[in-house]
CSV table of C-alpha atoms in Angstrom, one decimal:
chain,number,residue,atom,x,y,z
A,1,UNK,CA,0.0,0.0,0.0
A,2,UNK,CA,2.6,2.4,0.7
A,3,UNK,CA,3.9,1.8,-2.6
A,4,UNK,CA,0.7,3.0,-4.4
A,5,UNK,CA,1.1,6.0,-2.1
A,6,UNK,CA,4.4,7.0,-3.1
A,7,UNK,CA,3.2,6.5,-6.9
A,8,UNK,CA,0.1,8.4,-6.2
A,9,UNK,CA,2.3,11.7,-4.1
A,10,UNK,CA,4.7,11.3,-7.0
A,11,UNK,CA,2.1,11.5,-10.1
A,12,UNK,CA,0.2,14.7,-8.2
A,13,UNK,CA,3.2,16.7,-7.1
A,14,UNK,CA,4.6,16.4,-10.5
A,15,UNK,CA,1.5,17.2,-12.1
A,16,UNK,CA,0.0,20.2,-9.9
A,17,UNK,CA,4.1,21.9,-10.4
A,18,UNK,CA,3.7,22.3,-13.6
A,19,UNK,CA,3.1,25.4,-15.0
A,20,UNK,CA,0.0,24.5,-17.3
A,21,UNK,CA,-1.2,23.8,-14.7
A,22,UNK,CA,-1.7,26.9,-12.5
A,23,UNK,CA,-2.1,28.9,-15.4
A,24,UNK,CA,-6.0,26.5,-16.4
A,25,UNK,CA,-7.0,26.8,-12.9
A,26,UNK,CA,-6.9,30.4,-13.2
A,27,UNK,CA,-7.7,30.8,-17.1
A,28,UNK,CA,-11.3,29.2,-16.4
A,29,UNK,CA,-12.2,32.1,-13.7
A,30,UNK,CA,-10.9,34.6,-15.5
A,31,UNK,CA,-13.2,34.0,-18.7
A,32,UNK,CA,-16.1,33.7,-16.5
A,33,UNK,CA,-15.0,37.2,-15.2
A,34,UNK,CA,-14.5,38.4,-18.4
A,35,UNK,CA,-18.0,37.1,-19.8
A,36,UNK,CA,-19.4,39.1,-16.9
A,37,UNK,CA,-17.6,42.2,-17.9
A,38,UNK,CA,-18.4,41.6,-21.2
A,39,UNK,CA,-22.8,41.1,-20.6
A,40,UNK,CA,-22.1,44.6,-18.1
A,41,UNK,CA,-20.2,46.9,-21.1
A,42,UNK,CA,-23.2,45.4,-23.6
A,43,UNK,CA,-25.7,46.9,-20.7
A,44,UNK,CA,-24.1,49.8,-19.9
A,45,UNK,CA,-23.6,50.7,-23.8
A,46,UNK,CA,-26.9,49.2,-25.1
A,47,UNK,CA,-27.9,52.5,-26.0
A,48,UNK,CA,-25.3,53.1,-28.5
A,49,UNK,CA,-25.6,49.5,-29.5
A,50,UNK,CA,-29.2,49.9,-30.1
A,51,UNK,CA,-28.9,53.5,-31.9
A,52,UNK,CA,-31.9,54.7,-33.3
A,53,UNK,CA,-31.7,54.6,-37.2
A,54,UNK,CA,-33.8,56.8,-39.7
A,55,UNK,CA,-35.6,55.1,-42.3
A,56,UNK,CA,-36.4,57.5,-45.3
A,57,UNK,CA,-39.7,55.3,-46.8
A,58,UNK,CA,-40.3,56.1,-50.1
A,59,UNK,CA,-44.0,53.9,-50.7
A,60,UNK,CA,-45.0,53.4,-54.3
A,61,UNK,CA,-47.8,50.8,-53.9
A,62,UNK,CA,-49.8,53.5,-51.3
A,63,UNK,CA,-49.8,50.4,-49.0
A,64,UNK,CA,-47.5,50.8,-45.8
A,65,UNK,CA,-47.8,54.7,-45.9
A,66,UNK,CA,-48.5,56.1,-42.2
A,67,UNK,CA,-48.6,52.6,-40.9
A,68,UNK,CA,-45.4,51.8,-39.9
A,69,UNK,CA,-44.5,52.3,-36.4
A,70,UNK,CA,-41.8,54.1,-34.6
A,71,UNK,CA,-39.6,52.1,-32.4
A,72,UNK,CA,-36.7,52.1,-30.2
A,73,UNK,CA,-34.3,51.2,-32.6
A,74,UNK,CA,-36.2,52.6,-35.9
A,75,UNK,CA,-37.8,56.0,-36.8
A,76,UNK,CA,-39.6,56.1,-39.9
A,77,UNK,CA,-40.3,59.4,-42.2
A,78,UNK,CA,-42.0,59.3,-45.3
A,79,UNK,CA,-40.5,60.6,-48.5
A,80,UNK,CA,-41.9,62.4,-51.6
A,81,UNK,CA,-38.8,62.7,-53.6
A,82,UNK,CA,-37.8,60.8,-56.9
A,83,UNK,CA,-35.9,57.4,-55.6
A,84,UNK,CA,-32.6,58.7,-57.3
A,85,UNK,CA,-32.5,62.3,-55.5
A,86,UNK,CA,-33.2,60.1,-52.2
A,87,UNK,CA,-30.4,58.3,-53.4
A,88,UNK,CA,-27.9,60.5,-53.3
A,89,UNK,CA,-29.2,62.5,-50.3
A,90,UNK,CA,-27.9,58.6,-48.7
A,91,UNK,CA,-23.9,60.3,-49.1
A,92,UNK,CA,-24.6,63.0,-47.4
A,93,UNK,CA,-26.2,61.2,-44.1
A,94,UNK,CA,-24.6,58.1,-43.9
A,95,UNK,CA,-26.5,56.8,-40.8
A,96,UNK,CA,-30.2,57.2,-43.3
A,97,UNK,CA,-31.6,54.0,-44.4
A,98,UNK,CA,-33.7,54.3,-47.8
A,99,UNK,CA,-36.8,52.0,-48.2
A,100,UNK,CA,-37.9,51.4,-51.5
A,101,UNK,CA,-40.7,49.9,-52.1
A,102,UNK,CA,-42.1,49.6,-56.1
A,103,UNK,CA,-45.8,49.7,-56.9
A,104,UNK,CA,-45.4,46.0,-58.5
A,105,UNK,CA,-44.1,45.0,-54.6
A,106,UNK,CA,-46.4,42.1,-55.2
A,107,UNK,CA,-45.4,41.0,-58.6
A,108,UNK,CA,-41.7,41.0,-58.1
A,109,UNK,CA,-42.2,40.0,-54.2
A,110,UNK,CA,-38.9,42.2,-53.5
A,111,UNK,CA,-38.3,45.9,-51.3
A,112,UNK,CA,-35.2,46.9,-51.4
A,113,UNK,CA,-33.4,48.3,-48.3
A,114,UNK,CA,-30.9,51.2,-49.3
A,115,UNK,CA,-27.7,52.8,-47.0
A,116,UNK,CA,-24.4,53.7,-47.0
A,117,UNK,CA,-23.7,52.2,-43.9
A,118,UNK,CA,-25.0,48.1,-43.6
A,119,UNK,CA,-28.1,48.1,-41.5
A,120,UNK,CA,-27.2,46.0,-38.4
A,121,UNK,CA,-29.5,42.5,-38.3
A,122,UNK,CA,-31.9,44.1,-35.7
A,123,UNK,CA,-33.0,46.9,-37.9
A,124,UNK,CA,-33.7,44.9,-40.9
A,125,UNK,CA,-35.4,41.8,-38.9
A,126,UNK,CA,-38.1,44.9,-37.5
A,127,UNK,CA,-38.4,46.4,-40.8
A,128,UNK,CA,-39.1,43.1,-42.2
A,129,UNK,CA,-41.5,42.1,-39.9
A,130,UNK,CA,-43.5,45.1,-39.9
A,131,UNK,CA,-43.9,44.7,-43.6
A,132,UNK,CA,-45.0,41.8,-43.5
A,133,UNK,CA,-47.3,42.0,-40.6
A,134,UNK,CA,-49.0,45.0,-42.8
A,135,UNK,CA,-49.0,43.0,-46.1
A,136,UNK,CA,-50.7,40.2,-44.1
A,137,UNK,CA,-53.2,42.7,-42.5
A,138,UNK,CA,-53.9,44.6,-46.2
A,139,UNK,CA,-55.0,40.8,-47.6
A,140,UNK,CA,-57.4,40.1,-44.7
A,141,UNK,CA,-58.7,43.4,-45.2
A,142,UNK,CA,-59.2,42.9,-49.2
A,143,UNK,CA,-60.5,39.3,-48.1
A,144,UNK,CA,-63.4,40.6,-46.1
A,145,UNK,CA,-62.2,39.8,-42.8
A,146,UNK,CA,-62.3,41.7,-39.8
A,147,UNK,CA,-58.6,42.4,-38.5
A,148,UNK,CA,-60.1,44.3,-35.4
A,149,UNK,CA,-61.8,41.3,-34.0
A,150,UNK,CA,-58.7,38.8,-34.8
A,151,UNK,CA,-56.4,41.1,-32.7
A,152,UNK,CA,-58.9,41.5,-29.8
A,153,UNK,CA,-58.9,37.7,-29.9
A,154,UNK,CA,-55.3,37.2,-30.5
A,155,UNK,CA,-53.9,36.0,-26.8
A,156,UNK,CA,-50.6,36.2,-25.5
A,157,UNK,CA,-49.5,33.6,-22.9
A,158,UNK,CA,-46.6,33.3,-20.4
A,159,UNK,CA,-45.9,30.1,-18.7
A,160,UNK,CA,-44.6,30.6,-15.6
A,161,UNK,CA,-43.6,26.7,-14.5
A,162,UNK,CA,-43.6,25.9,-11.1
A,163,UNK,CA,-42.9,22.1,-9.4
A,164,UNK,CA,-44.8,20.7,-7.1
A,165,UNK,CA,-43.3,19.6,-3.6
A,166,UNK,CA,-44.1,18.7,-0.3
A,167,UNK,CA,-42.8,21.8,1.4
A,168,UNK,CA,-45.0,23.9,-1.1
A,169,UNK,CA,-44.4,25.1,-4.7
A,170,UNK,CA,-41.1,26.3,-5.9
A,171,UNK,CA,-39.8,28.1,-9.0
A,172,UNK,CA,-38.8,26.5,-11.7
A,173,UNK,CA,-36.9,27.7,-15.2
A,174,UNK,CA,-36.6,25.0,-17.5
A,175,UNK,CA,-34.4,27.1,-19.5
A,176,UNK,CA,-32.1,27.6,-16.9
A,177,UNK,CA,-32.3,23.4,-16.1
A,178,UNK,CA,-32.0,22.7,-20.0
A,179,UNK,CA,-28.7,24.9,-19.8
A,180,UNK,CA,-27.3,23.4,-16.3
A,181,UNK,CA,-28.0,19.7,-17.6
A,182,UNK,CA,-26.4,20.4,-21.0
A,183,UNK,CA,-23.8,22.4,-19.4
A,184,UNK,CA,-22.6,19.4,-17.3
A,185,UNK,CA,-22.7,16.8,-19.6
A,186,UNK,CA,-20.3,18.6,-22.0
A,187,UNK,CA,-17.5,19.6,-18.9
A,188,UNK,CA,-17.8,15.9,-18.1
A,189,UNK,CA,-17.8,14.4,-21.1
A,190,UNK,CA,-14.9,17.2,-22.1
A,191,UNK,CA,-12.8,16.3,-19.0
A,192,UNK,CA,-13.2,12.5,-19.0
A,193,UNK,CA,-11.4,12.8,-22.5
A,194,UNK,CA,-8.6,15.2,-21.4
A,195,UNK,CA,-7.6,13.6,-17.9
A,196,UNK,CA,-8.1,9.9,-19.2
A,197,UNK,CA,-5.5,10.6,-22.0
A,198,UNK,CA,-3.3,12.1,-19.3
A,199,UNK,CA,-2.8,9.0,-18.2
A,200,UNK,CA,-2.2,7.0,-21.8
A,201,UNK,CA,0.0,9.4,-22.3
A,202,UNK,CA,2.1,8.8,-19.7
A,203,UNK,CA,2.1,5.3,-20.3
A,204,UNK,CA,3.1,5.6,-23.6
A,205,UNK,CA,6.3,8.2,-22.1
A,206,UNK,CA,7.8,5.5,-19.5
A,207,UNK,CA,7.0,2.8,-21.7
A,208,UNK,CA,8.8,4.4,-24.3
A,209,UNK,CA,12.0,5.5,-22.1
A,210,UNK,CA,11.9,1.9,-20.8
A,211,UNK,CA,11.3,3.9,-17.1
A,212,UNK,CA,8.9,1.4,-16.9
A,213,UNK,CA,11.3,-1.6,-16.2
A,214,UNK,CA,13.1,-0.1,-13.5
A,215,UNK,CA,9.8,0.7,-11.6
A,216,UNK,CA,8.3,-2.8,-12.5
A,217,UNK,CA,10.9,-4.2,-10.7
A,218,UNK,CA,10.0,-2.8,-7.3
A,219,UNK,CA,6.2,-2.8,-7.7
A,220,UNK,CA,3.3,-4.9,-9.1
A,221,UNK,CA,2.2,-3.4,-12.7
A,222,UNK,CA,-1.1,-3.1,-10.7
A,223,UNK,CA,0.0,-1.1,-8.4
A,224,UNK,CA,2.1,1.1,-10.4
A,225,UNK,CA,-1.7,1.7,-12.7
A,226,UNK,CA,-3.3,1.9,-9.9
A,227,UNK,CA,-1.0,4.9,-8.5
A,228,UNK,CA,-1.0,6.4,-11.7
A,229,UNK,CA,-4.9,6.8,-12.1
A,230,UNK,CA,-5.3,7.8,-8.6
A,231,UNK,CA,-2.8,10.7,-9.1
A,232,UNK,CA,-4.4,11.8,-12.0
A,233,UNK,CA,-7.8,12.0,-10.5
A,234,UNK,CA,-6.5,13.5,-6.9
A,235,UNK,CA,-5.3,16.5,-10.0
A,236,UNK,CA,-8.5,16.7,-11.8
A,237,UNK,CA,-10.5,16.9,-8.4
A,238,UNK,CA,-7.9,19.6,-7.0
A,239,UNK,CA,-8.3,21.6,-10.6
A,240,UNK,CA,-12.4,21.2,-10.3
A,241,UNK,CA,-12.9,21.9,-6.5
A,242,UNK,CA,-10.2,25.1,-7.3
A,243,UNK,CA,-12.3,26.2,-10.3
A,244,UNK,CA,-15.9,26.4,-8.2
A,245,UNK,CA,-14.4,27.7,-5.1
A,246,UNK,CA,-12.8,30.5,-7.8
A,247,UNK,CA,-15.8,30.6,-9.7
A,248,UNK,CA,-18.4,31.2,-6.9
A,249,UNK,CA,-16.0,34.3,-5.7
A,250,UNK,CA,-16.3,35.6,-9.2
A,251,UNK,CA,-19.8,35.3,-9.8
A,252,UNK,CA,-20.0,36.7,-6.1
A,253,UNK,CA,-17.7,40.0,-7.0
A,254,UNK,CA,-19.8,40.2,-10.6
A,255,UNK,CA,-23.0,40.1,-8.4
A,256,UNK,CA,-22.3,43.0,-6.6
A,257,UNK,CA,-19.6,45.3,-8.7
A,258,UNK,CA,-20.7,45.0,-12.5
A,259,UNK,CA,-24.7,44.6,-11.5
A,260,UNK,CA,-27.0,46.8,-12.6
A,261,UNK,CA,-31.2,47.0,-12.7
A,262,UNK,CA,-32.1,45.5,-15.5
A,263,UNK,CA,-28.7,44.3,-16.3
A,264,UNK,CA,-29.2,40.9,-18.6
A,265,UNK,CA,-26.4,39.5,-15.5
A,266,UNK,CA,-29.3,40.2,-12.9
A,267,UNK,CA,-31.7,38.1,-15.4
A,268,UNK,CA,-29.0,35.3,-15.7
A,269,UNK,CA,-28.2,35.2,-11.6
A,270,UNK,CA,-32.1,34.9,-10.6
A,271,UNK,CA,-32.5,32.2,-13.9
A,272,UNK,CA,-29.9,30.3,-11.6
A,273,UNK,CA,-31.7,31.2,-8.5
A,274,UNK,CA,-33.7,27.7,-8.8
A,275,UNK,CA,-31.2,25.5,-9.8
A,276,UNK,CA,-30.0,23.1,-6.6
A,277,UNK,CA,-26.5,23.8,-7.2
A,278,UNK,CA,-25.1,22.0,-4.4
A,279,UNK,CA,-27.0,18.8,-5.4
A,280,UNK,CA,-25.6,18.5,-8.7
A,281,UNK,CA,-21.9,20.0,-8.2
A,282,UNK,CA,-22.2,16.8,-5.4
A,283,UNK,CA,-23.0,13.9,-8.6
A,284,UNK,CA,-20.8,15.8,-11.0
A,285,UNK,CA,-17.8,15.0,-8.6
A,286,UNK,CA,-19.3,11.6,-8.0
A,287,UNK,CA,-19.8,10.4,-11.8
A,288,UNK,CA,-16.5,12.5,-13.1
A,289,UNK,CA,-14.4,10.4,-10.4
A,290,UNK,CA,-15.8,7.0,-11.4
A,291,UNK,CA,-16.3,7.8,-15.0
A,292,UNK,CA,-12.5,8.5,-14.9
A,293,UNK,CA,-11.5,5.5,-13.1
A,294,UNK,CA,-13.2,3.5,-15.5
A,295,UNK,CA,-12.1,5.1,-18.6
A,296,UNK,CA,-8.8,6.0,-17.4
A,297,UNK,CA,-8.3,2.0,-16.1
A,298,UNK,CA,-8.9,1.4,-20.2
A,299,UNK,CA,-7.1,4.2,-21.5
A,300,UNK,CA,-3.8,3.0,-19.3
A,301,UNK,CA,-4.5,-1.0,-20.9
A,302,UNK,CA,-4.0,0.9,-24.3
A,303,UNK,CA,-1.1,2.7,-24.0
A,304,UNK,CA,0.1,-0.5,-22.2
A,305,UNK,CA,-0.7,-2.0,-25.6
A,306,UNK,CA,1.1,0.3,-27.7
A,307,UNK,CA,4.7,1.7,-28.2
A,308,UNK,CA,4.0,5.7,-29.8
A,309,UNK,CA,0.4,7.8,-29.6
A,310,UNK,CA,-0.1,7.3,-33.4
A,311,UNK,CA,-1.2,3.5,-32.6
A,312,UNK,CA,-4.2,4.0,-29.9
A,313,UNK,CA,-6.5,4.7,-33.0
A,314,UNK,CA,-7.1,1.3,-33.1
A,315,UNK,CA,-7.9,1.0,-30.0
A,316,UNK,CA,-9.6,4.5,-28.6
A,317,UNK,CA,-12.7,4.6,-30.7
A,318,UNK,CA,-14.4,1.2,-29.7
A,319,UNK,CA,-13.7,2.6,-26.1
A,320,UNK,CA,-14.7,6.1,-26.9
A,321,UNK,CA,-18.0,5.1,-28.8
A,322,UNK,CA,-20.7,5.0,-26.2
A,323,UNK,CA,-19.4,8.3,-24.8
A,324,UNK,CA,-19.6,10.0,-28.1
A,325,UNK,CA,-22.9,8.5,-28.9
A,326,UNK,CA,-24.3,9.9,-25.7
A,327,UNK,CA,-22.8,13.2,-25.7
A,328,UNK,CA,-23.9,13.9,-29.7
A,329,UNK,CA,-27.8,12.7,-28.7
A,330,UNK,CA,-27.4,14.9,-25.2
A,331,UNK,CA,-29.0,17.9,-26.6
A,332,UNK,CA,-30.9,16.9,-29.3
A,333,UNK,CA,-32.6,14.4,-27.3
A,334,UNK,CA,-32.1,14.0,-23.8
A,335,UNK,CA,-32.1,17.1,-22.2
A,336,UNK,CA,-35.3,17.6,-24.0
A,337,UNK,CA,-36.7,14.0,-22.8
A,338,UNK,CA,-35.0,13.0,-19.6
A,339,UNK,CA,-37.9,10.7,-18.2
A,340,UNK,CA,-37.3,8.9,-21.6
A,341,UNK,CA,-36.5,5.1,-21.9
A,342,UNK,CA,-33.4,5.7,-23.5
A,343,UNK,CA,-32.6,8.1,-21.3
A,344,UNK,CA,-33.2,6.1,-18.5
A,345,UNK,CA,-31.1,3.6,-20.0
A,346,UNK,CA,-28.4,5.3,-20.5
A,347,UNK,CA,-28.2,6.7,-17.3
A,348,UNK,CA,-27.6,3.1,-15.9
A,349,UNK,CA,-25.2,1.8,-18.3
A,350,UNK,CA,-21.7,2.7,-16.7
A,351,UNK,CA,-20.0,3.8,-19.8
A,352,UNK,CA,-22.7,6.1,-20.5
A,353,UNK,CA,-23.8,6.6,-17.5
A,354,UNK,CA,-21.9,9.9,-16.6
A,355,UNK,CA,-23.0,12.6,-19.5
A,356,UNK,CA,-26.5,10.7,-19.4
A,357,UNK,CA,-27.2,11.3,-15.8
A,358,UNK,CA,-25.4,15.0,-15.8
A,359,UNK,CA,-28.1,16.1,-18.4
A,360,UNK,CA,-31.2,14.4,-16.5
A,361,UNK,CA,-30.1,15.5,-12.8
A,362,UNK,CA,-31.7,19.0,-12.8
A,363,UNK,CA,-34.7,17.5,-13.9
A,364,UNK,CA,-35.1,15.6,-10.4
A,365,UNK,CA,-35.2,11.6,-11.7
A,366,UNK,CA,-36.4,9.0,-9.3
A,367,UNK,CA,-33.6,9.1,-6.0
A,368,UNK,CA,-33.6,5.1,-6.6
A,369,UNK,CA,-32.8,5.6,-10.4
A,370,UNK,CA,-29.6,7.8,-9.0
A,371,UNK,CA,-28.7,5.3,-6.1
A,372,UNK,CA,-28.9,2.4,-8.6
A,373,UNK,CA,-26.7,4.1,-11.7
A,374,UNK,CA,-24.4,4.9,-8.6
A,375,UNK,CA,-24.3,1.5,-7.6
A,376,UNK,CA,-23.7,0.6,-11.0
A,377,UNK,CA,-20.7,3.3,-11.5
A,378,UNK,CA,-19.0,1.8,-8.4
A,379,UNK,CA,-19.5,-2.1,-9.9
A,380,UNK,CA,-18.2,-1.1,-13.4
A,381,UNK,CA,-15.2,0.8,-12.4
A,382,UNK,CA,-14.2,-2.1,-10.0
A,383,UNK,CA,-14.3,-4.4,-13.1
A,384,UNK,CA,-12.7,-2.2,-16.0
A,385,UNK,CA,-10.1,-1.6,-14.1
A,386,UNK,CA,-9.7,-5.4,-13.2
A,387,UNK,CA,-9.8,-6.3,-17.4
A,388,UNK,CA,-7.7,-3.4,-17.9
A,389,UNK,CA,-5.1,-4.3,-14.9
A,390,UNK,CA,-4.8,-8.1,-16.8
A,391,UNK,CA,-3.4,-6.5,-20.3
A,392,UNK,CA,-1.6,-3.9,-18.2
A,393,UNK,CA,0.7,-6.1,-16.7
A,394,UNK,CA,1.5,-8.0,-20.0
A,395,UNK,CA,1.6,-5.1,-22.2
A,396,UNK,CA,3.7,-2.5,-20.1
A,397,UNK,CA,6.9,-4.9,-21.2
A,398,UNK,CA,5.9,-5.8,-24.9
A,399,UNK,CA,8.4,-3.9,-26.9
A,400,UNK,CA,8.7,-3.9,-30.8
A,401,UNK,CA,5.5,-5.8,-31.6
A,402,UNK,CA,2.2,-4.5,-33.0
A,403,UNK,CA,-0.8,-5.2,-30.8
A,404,UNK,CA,-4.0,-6.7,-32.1
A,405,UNK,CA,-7.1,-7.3,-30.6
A,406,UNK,CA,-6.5,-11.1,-30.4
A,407,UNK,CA,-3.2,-10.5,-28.8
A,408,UNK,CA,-5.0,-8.2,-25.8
A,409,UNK,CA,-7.4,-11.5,-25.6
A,410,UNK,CA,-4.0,-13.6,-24.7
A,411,UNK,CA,-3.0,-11.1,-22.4
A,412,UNK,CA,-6.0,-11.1,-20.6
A,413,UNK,CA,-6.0,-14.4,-19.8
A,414,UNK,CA,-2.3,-15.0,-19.2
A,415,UNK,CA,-1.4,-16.1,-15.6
A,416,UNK,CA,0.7,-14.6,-12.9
């Protein structure tokens, strides 16, 4: 045991002293401070953002005169002049828009939008819609129905979603869930990928400086993985817990220095208000430690396996598969159906288990549904790294010959 230890203090100091590292556990809270100083400048300069534009209409069908409205972004005044004098009267206020539009609108089913300066996407999206809302209103009208009575019917509704609990009703954004759940799965399926070819890679390196031998020879190859993965975790779990202690001081000083009423920030920090932070942070630590000791356990038997990086194609996409395949169908379809069969599923099987269960956590699934993919993370871990211990030890001293599949099968069940 004290071996492992020494393997394990040896693979975290060495690790957490390099300078990458220092530098990603303060790059991560320094973006989120930035993309808070960023959403404060876009609120404190909205109003030159959002400058009001002039639009010079110049109406040839008699159809949208006097009926287009004013608004905070767009200020129409009719024209009387000849299109080509308006034209020209574009160089001399370069901030004008000119909207043409020809008696034929209809026929040719085109209105053209004239500046010197490109209208932003705002301006044009409004003055789109405004035309068309009219257009649409004019054929009712010529149809013989009655606009007034469609508008007084017309409803506009807000949901306002609220769960249902024992201690009373609470609030409840599924925006802000949708964006937690998706949120999670891509940091865990993200870091599961990073850390876990940590680890190959520095396989690969002692393998290939035959470092390997000499450490072989004073501990089990078990042991040695076994230190190896444990170091790398204890690193991952010291960047993580560094990044949300950092974080939550960040959002904390944003909060109060760069907030504002009706900042989009103060939107974003009560969207979050609902969210049970400390309940998910809790089974993101859980299922990104054993995700990582089950994929790292495999991602050690292949660089075991191989002699130089180029080789673990091979090897890393059968292993990598499920992952991908959950992470790709995370968005499209399970954040948006987390009671789902498959979701369900996939929330139990251990190699899918970890962005499949991120994504439905802020969506409350049954407690035994957590404890059993839990239970199930523990068990599949346990046995990975048992299959991937068996082709360690044979393939950490395999030099000079190209592994197959069939040749990981003899490893496996080679004996002491």
């Amino acid at each position: 045991m004290n071996k492992v230890l020494l393997i394990i203090q040896r693979e975290y100091i060495s690790r957490v002293r390099k300078k990458a590292f220092v530098v990603t556990v303060f790059l991560v809270p320094a973006l989120l401070l930035a993309m808070y100083a960023v959403m404060y400048l876009i609120y404190k300069n909205s109003s030159e953002l959002n400058a009001t534009r002039t639009v010079k209409v110049i109406d040839e069908s008699g159809q949208f005169s006097g009926k287009l409205q004013n608004k905070s972004n767009v200020k129409f005044e009719n024209s009387n002049k000849p299109l080509a004098e308006a034209r020209k009267e574009l160089k001399k206020h370069k901030d004008y828009i000119l909207l043409y539009i020809p008696k034929n609108y209809v026929g040719v089913k085109s209105v053209q939008l004239l500046s010197e300066k490109k209208p932003n996407i705002t301006t044009s999206m409004a003055i789109e819609r405004q035309l068309n809302d009219i257009a649409t209103n004019n054929n009712m009208v010529a149809r013989g129905i009655d606009t007034a009575a469609l508008k007084d019917i017309k409803s506009n509704i807000s949901i306002s979603a609220k769960e249902v609990t024992e201690t009373g009703d609470k609030e409840s954004n599924v925006g802000a869930l949708y964006a937690v759940g998706v949120a999670g799965a891509i940091i865990i399926y993200l870091s599961l990928f990073i850390y876990g070819a940590q680890v190959m890679r520095g396989v690969i390196e002692e393998k290939t400086n035959r470092i390997i031998e000499v450490i072989v020879s004073s501990v089990k190859p078990f042991q040695l993985m076994l230190g190896k993965i444990i170091g790398v975790a204890l690193v991952s779990l010291t960047q993580f817990l560094a990044w949300i202690i950092l974080s939550v001081v960040v959002s904390y000083l944003a909060n109060k220095y760069f907030n504002a009423p009706q900042s989009p920030m103060l939107g974003l920090f009560a969207a979050l208000k609902g969210v049970p932070f400390g309940y998910i942070i809790g089974c993101f630590l859980f299922y990104f430690l054993t995700g990582f000791l089950l994929y790292s356990a495999l991602f050690a038997a292949v660089g075991s396996a191989v002699d130089s990086e180029s080789e673990t194609q091979q090897f890393m996409f059968p292993i990598t598969m499920p992952l991908l395949f959950t992470y790709l169908i995370s968005v499209s379809f399970l954040a948006q159906n987390p009671d789902s069969s498959l979701a369900v599923w996939l929330s139990m099987i251990p190699f899918t288990a970890p962005v499949a269960m991120m994504v439905r956590l802020p969506f409350d699934p049954e407690w035994w549904q957590v404890a059993l993919s839990m239970g199930l993370m523990i068990v599949g871990f346990i046995f990975t790294t048992w299959v991937a211990a068996r082709i360690y030890r044979v393939g950490i001293l395999m030099y000079g010959k190209k592994a197959s599949y069939k040749e990981l099968v003899k490893w496996f069940f080679y004996k002491e």
